[in-house]
Coordinates of C-alpha atoms in Angstrom, one line a residue:
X1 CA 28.5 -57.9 -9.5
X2 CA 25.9 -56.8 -7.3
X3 CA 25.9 -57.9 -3.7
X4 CA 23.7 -61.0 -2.7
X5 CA 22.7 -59.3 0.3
X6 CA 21.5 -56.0 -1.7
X7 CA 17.6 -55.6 -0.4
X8 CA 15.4 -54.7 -3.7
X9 CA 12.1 -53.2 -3.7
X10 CA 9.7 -52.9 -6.7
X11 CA 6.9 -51.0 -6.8
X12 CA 3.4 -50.1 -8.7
X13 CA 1.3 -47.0 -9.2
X14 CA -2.9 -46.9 -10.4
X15 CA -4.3 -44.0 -10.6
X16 CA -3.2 -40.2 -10.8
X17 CA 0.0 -38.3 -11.1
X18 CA -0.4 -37.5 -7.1
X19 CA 0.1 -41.2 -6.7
X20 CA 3.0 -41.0 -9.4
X21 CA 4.7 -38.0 -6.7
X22 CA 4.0 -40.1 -3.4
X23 CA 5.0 -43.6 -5.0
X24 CA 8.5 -41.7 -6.2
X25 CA 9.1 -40.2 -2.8
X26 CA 8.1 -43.6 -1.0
X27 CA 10.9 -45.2 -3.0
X28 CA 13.6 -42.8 -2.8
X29 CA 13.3 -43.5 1.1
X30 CA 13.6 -47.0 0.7
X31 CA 16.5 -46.7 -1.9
X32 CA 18.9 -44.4 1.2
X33 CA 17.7 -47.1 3.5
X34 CA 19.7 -49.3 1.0
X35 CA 17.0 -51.4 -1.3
X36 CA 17.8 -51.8 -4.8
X37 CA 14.7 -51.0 -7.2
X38 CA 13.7 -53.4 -9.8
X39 CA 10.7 -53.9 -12.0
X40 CA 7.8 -55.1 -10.9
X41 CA 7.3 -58.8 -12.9
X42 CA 11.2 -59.1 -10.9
X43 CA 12.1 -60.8 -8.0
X44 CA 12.2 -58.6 -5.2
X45 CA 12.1 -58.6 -1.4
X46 CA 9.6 -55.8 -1.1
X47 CA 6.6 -54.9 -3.4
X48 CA 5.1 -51.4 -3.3
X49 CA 1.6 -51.1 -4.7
X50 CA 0.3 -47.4 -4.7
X51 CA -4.0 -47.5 -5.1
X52 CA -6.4 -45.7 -6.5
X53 CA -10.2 -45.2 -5.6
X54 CA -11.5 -43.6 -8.8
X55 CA -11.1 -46.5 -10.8
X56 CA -14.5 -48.2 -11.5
X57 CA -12.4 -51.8 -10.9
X58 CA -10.2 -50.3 -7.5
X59 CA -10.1 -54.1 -5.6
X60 CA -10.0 -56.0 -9.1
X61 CA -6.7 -54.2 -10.1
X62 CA -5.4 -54.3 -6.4
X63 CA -5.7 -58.2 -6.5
X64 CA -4.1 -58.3 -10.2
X65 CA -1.0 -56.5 -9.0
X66 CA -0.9 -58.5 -5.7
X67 CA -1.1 -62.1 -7.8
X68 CA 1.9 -60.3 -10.0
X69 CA 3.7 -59.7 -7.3
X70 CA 3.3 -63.3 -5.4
X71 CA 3.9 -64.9 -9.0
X72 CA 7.9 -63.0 -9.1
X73 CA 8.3 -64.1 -5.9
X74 CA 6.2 -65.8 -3.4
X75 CA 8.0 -64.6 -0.3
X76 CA 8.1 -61.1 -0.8
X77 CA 6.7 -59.0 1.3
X78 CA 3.3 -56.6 -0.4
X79 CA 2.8 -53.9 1.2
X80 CA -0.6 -52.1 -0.1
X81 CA -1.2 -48.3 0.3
X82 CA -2.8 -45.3 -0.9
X83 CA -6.7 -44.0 -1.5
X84 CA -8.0 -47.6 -1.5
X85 CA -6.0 -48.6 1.2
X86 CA -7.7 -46.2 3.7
X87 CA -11.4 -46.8 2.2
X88 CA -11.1 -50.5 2.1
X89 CA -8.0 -51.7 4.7
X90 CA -9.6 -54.6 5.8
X91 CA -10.8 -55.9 2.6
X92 CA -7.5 -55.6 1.0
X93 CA -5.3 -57.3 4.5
X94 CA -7.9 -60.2 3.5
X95 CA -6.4 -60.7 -0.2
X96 CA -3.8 -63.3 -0.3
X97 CA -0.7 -62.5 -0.2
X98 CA -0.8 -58.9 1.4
X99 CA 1.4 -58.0 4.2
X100 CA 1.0 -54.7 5.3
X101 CA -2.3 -52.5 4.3
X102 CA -1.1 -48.4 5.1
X103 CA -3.6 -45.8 5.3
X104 CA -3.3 -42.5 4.3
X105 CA -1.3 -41.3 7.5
X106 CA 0.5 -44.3 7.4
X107 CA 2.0 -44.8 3.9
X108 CA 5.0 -42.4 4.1
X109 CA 6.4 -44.8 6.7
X110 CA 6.7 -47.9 5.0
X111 CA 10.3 -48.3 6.4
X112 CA 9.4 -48.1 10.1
X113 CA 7.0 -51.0 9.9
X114 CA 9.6 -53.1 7.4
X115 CA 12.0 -54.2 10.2
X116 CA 9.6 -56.5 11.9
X117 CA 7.4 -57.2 9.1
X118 CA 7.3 -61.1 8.2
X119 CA 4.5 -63.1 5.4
X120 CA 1.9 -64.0 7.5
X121 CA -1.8 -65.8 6.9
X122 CA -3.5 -62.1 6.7
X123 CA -2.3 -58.6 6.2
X124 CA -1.5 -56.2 9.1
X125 CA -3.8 -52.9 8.9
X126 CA -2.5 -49.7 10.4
X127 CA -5.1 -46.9 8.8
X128 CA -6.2 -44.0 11.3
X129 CA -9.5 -42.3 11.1
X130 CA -9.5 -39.8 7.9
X131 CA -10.2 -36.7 10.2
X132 CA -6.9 -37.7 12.1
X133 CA -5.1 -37.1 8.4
X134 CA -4.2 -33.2 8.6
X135 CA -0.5 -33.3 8.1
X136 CA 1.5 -32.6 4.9
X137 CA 4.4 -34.8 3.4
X138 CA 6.4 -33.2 0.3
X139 CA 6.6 -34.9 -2.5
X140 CA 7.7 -35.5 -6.2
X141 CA 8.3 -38.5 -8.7
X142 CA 11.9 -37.8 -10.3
X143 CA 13.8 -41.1 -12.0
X144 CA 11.3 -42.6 -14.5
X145 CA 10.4 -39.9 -17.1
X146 CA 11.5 -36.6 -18.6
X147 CA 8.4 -34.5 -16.6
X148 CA 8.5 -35.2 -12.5
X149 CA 4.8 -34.0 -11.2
X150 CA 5.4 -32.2 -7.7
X151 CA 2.8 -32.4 -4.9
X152 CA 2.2 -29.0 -3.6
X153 CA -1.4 -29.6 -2.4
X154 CA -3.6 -32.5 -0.9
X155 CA -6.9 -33.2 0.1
X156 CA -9.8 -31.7 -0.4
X157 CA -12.9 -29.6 1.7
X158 CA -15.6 -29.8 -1.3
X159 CA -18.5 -32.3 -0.6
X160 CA -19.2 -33.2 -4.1
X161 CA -21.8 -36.1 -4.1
X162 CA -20.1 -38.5 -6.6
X163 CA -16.5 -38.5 -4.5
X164 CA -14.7 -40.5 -2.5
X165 CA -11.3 -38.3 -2.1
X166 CA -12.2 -36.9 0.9
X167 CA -12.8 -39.8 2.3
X168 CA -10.0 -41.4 1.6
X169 CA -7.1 -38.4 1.7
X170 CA -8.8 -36.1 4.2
X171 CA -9.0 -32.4 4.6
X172 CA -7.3 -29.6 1.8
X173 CA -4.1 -28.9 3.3
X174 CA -0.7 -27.9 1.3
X175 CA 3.1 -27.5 1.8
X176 CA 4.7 -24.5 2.4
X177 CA 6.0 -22.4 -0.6
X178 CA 9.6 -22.6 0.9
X179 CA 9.5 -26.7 0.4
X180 CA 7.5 -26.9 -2.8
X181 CA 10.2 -24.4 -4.1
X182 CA 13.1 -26.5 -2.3
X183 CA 11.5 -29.6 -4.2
X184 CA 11.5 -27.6 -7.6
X185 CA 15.2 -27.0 -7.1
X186 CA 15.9 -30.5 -6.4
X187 CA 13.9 -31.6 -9.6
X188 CA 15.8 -29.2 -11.7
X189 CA 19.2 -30.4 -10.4
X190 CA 18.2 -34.2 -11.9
X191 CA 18.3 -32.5 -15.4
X192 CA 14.4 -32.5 -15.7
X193 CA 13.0 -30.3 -17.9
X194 CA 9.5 -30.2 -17.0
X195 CA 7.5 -30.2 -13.6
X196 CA 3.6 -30.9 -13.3
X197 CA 2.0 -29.3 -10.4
X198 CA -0.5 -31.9 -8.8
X199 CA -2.2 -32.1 -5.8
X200 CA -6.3 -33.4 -5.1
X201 CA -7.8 -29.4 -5.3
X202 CA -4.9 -27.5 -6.2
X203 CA -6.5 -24.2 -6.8
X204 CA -7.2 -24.3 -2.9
X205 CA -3.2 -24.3 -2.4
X206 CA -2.7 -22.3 0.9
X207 CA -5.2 -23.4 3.4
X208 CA -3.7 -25.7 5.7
X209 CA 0.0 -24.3 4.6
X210 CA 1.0 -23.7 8.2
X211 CA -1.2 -26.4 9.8
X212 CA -4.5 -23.9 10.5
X213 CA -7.4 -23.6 8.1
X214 CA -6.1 -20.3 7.5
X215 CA -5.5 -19.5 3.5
X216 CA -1.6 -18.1 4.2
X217 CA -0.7 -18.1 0.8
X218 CA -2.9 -18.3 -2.3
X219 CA -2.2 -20.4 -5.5
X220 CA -1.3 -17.2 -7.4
X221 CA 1.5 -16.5 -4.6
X222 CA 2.7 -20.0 -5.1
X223 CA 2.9 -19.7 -9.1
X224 CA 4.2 -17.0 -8.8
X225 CA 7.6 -17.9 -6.5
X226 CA 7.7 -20.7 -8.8
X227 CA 7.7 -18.6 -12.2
X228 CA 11.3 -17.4 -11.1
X229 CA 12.7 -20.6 -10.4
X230 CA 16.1 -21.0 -12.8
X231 CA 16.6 -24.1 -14.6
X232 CA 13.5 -25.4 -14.9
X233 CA 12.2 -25.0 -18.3
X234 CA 8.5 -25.5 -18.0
X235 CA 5.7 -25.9 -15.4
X236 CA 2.4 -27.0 -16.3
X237 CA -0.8 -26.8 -14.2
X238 CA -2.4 -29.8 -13.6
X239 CA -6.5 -30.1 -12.9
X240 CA -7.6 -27.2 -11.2
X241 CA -11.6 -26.5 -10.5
X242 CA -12.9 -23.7 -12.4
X243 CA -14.2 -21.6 -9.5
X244 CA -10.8 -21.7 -8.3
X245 CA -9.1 -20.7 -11.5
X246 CA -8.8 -16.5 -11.6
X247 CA -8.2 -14.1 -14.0
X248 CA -5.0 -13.3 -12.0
X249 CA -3.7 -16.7 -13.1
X250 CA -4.4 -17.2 -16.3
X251 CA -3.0 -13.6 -16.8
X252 CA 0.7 -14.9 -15.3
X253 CA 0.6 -17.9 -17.3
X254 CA 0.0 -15.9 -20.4
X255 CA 3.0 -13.9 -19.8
X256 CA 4.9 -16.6 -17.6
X257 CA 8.9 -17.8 -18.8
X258 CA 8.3 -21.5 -17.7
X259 CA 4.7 -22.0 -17.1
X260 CA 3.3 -23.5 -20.4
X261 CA -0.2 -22.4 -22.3
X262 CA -2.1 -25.4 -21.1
X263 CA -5.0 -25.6 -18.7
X264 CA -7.4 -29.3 -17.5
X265 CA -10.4 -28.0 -16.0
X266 CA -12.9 -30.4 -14.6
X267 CA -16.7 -29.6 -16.3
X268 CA -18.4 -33.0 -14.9
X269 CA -21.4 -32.3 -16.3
X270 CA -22.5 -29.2 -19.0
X271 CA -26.1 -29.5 -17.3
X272 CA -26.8 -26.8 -14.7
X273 CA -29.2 -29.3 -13.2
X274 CA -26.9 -31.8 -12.9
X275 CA -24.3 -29.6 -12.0
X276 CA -26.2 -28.6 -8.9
X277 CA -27.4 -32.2 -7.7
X278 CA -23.1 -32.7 -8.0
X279 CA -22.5 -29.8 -5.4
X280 CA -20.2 -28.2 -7.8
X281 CA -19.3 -24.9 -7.2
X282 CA -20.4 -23.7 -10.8
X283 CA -22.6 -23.4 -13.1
X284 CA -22.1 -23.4 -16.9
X285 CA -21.6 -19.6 -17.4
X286 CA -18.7 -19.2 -14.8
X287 CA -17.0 -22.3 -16.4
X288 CA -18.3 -20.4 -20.2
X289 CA -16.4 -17.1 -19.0
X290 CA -13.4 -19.1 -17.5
X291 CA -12.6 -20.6 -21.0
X292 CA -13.4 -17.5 -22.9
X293 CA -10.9 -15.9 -20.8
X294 CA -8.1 -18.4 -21.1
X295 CA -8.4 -18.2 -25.1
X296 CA -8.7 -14.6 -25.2
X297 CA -5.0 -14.0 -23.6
X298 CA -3.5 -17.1 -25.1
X299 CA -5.9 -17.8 -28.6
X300 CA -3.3 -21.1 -29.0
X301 CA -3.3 -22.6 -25.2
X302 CA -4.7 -26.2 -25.0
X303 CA -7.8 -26.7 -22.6
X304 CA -8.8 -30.6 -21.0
X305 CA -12.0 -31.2 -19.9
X306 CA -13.2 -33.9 -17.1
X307 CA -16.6 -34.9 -18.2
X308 CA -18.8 -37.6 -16.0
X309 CA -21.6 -39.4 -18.1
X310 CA -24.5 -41.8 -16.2
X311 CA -24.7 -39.7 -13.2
X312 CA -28.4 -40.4 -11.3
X313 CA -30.9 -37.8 -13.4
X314 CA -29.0 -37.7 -16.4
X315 CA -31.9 -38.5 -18.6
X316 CA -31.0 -38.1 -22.1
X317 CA -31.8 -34.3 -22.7
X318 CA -29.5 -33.4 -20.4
X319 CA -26.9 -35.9 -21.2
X320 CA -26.9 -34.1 -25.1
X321 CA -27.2 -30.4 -23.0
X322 CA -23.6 -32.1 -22.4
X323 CA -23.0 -32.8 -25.6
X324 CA -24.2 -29.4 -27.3
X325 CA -22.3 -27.8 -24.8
X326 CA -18.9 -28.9 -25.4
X327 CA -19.3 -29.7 -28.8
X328 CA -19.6 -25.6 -28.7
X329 CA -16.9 -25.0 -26.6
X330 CA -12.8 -24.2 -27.3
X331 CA -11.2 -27.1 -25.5
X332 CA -8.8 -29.3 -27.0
X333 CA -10.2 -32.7 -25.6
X334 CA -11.7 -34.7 -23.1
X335 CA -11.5 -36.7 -19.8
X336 CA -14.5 -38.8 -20.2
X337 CA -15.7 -41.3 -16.6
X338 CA -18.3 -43.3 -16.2
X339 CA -20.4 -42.7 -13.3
X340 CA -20.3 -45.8 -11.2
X341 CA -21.8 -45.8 -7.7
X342 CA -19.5 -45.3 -4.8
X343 CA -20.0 -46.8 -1.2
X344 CA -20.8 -43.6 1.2
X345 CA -21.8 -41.1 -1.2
X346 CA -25.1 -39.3 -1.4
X347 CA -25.2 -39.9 -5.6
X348 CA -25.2 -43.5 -4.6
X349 CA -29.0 -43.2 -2.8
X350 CA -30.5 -41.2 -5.9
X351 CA -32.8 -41.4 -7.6
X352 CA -32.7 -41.8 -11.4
X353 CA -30.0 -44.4 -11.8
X354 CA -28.8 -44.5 -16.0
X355 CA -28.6 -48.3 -17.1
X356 CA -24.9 -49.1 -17.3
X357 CA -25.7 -50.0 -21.2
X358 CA -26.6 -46.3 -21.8
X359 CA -23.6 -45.3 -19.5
X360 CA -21.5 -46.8 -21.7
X361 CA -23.0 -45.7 -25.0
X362 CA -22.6 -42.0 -23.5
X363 CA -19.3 -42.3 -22.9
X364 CA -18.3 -43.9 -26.8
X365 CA -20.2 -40.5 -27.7
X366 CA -17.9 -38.3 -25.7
X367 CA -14.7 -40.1 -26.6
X368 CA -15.9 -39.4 -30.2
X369 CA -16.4 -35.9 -29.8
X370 CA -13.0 -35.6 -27.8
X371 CA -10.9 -37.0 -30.7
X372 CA -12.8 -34.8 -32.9
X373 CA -11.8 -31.9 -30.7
X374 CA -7.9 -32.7 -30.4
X375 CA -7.9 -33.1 -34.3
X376 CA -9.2 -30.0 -34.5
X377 CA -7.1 -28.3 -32.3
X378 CA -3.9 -30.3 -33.5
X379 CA -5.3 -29.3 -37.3
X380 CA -5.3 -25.1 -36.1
X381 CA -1.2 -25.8 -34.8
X382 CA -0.7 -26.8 -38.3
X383 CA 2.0 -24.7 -39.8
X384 CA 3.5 -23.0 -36.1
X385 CA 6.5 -22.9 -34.9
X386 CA 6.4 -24.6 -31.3
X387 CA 9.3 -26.4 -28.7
X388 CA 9.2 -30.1 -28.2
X389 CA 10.3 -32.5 -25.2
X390 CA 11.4 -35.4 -26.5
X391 CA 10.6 -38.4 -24.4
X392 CA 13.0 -41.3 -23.6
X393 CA 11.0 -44.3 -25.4
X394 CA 11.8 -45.8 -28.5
X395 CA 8.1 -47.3 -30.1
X396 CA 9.0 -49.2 -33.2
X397 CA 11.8 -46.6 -34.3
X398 CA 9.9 -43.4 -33.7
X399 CA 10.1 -41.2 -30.6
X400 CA 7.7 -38.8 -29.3
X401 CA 7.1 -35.5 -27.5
X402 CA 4.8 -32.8 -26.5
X403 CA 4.8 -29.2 -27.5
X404 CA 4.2 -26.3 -24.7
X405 CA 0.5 -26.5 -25.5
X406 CA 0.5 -29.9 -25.5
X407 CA 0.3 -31.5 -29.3
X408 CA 1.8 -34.8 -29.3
X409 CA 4.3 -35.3 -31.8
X410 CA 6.8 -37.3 -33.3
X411 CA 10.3 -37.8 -35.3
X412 CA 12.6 -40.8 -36.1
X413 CA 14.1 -42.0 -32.8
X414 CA 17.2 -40.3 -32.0
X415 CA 19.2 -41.4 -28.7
X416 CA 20.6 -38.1 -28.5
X417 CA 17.5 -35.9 -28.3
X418 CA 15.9 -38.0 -25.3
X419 CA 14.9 -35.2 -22.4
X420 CA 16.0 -32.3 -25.0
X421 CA 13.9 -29.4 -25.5
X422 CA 14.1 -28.7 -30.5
X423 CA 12.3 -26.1 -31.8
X424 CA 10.1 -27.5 -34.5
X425 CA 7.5 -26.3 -36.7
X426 CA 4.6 -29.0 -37.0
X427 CA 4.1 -30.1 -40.3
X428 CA 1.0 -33.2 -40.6
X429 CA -1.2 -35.4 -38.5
X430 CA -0.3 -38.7 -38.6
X431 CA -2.2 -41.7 -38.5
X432 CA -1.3 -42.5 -34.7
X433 CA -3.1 -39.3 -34.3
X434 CA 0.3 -37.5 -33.6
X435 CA 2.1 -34.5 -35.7
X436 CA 5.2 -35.0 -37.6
X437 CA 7.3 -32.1 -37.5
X438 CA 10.1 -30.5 -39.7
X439 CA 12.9 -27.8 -38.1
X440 CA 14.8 -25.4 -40.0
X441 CA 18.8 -25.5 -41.0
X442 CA 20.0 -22.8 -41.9
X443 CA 17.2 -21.3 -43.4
X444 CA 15.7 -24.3 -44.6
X445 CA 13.4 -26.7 -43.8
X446 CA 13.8 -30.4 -43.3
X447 CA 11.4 -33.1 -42.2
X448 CA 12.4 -35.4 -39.1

């Protein structure tokens, strides 16, 4: 029976797989400092909600998760943190039921301000000026899934008129290739196959590695250390900017033992125009030659694509130069956002504004051409023979996985393949949209 006087702690991430890392390592310190995670919808002494500023609806899914919270139990203690938690502190201390509001110096030391920390009328705010964010915390989610995405990089120096990340997590800055190699280590000894580099601009890993501006290290010194880590079966590279992606990398990953043939490159916009009035650091022929280049060393490796529709000036020529563009181009599907105005951004005083109406209609267009292009590139895997993680998740009998190159597939559910790596050959697309796949016995071939 579990103590009465066990402390428990619950938490809840938005947003992206950084969050994911820095919710993980956020609990982990609360669990040596003895709390007892539960779900969410539990009762708990503590609530943890990690936030996200990209989301079109940040303070309407804060307040959702806080009212979720209050509703388990109405005397724990909410303790808010993250991206919208340093753009919006005193907005979110006003919601009812918030206790503590953490900024983005602030949220790795949750514990420290636990002690005293009592349910009071309005929330406490402790969030520091974003310029005084420069420091680095290590982190990784491990616990909840077969993949654990690793932090090696945060922040981020571009000036992109849409974004609010600066804002809200400060200046590039990175850990050092001794810790994100430590961390890997650490991962690898929980029995996790598969590691997800994440940071806000990881292709900028190095600056800021040793607390100067300096670039110490560059992002092909740090996949490379982490090529020879033992035990870890595969590394995938999360979003990386295309500027930032060289030849030199793409030509390790083609010949890497763990990192897998899989690359999500932001595009925002296939417009040059556009493109500019973004402050990207591109224009469509750079990000042309990048993919070119991937699918020249590795013909089979699947490409994402972040893709922003309704931005001010989009008029509807360049929205279908968008359109024609990547309806032309190699990638295996898309990441499609809605522009939506952001306080403190120069995109927000444009000129131009899209009606939300056409916004939307843009987007239903892109998500349409990105299924289309992830059938198509599921439909060329036909036939190969590929590896498969199985996840952990039973879903109505079935269980599924992804391949290196990341086609989702599936098989009866079998308890004993959960977090194992089978060889399988994909056989047919499935009406979920996933592959079934058969694997050979003996010479043989048998569906799964």
């Amino acid at each position: 029976m579990e103590n009465f006087l066990t402390r428990t702690a619950a938490y809840h991430t938005l947003g992206c797989k950084l969050n994911f890392a820095e919710t993980s390592t956020i609990a982990r310190q609360l669990t040596n400092a003895g709390y007892h995670k539960v779900e969410f919808d539990q009762k708990a002494d503590v609530y943890v909600i990690n936030t996200c500023s990209v989301t079109e609806n940040a303070d309407r899914e804060c307040k959702l998760h806080v009212k979720r919270a209050m509703k388990a139990n109405p005397e724990g203690l909410v303790i808010v943190v993250g991206c919208y938690a340093q753009l919006k502190p005193e907005e979110i201390a006003s919601v009812d039921g918030v206790d503590l509001v953490l900024g983005a110096k602030e949220k790795f030391n949750v514990l420290s301000y636990l002690e005293d920390l009592v349910k009071m009328d309005r929330g406490m705010v402790h969030s520091c000026e974003i310029q005084e964010a420069d420091s680095f915390i290590g982190s990784y989610s491990a616990g909840d899934r077969t993949r654990a995405f690793l932090k090696v990089q945060d922040g981020c120096d571009y000036k992109c008129t849409y974004c609010t990340i600066p804002l809200a997590r400060g200046i590039s800055r990175s850990d050092t290739i001794e810790n994100v190699v430590k961390n890997a280590h650490e991962i690898s000894a929980r029995g996790i196959k598969e590691i997800v580099l994440t940071g806000v601009n990881i292709g900028d890993y190095g600056k800021g590695e040793f607390g100067n501006k300096r670039h110490e290290h560059t992002f092909l010194d740090l996949i490379s250390e982490l090529d020879k880590v033992q035990g870890i079966e595969r590394i995938r590279i999360s979003s990386i900017e295309p500027n930032l992606l060289k030849d030199e990398a793409i030509e390790l990953v083609s010949k890497s033992r763990n990192f897998v043939p899989h690359f999500h490159i932001p595009l925002q916009s296939g417009s040059d125009e556009l493109l500019k009035k973004m402050k990207r650091r591109y224009l469509t022929k750079l990000y042309t030659d990048r993919i070119h280049k991937i699918k020249s060393v590795m013909p089979n490796c699947a490409i994402g694509v972040d893709v922003i529709v309704g931005f001010p000036g989009e008029t509807n020529e360049r929205f279908l130069e968008t359109y024609h563009y990547l309806n032309e181009l190699p990638v295996s599907y898309l990441h499609v956002f809605t522009y939506s105005e952001r306080e403190n951004t120069e995109a927000a005083e444009m000129e131009g504004s899209v009606p939300v109406s056409e916004r939307k209609k843009r987007n239903k267009m892109l998500r349409i051409l990105s299924e289309k292009k992830k059938q198509d590139f599921y439909r060329s895997q036909l036939g190969r023979t590929l590896s498969v993680l199985w996840e952990e998740e039973n879903k109505n009998g079935m269980m599924y996985g992804f391949t290196e190159n990341y086609v989702r597939v599936r098989k009866a559910f079998d308890a004993s393949s959960c977090n194992t790596l089978e060889t399988i050959t994909l056989d047919r697309i499935e009406e979920d949209g996933s592959v079934s796949v058969v694997h050979s016995f003996d010479g043989f071939l048998a569906r799964i």
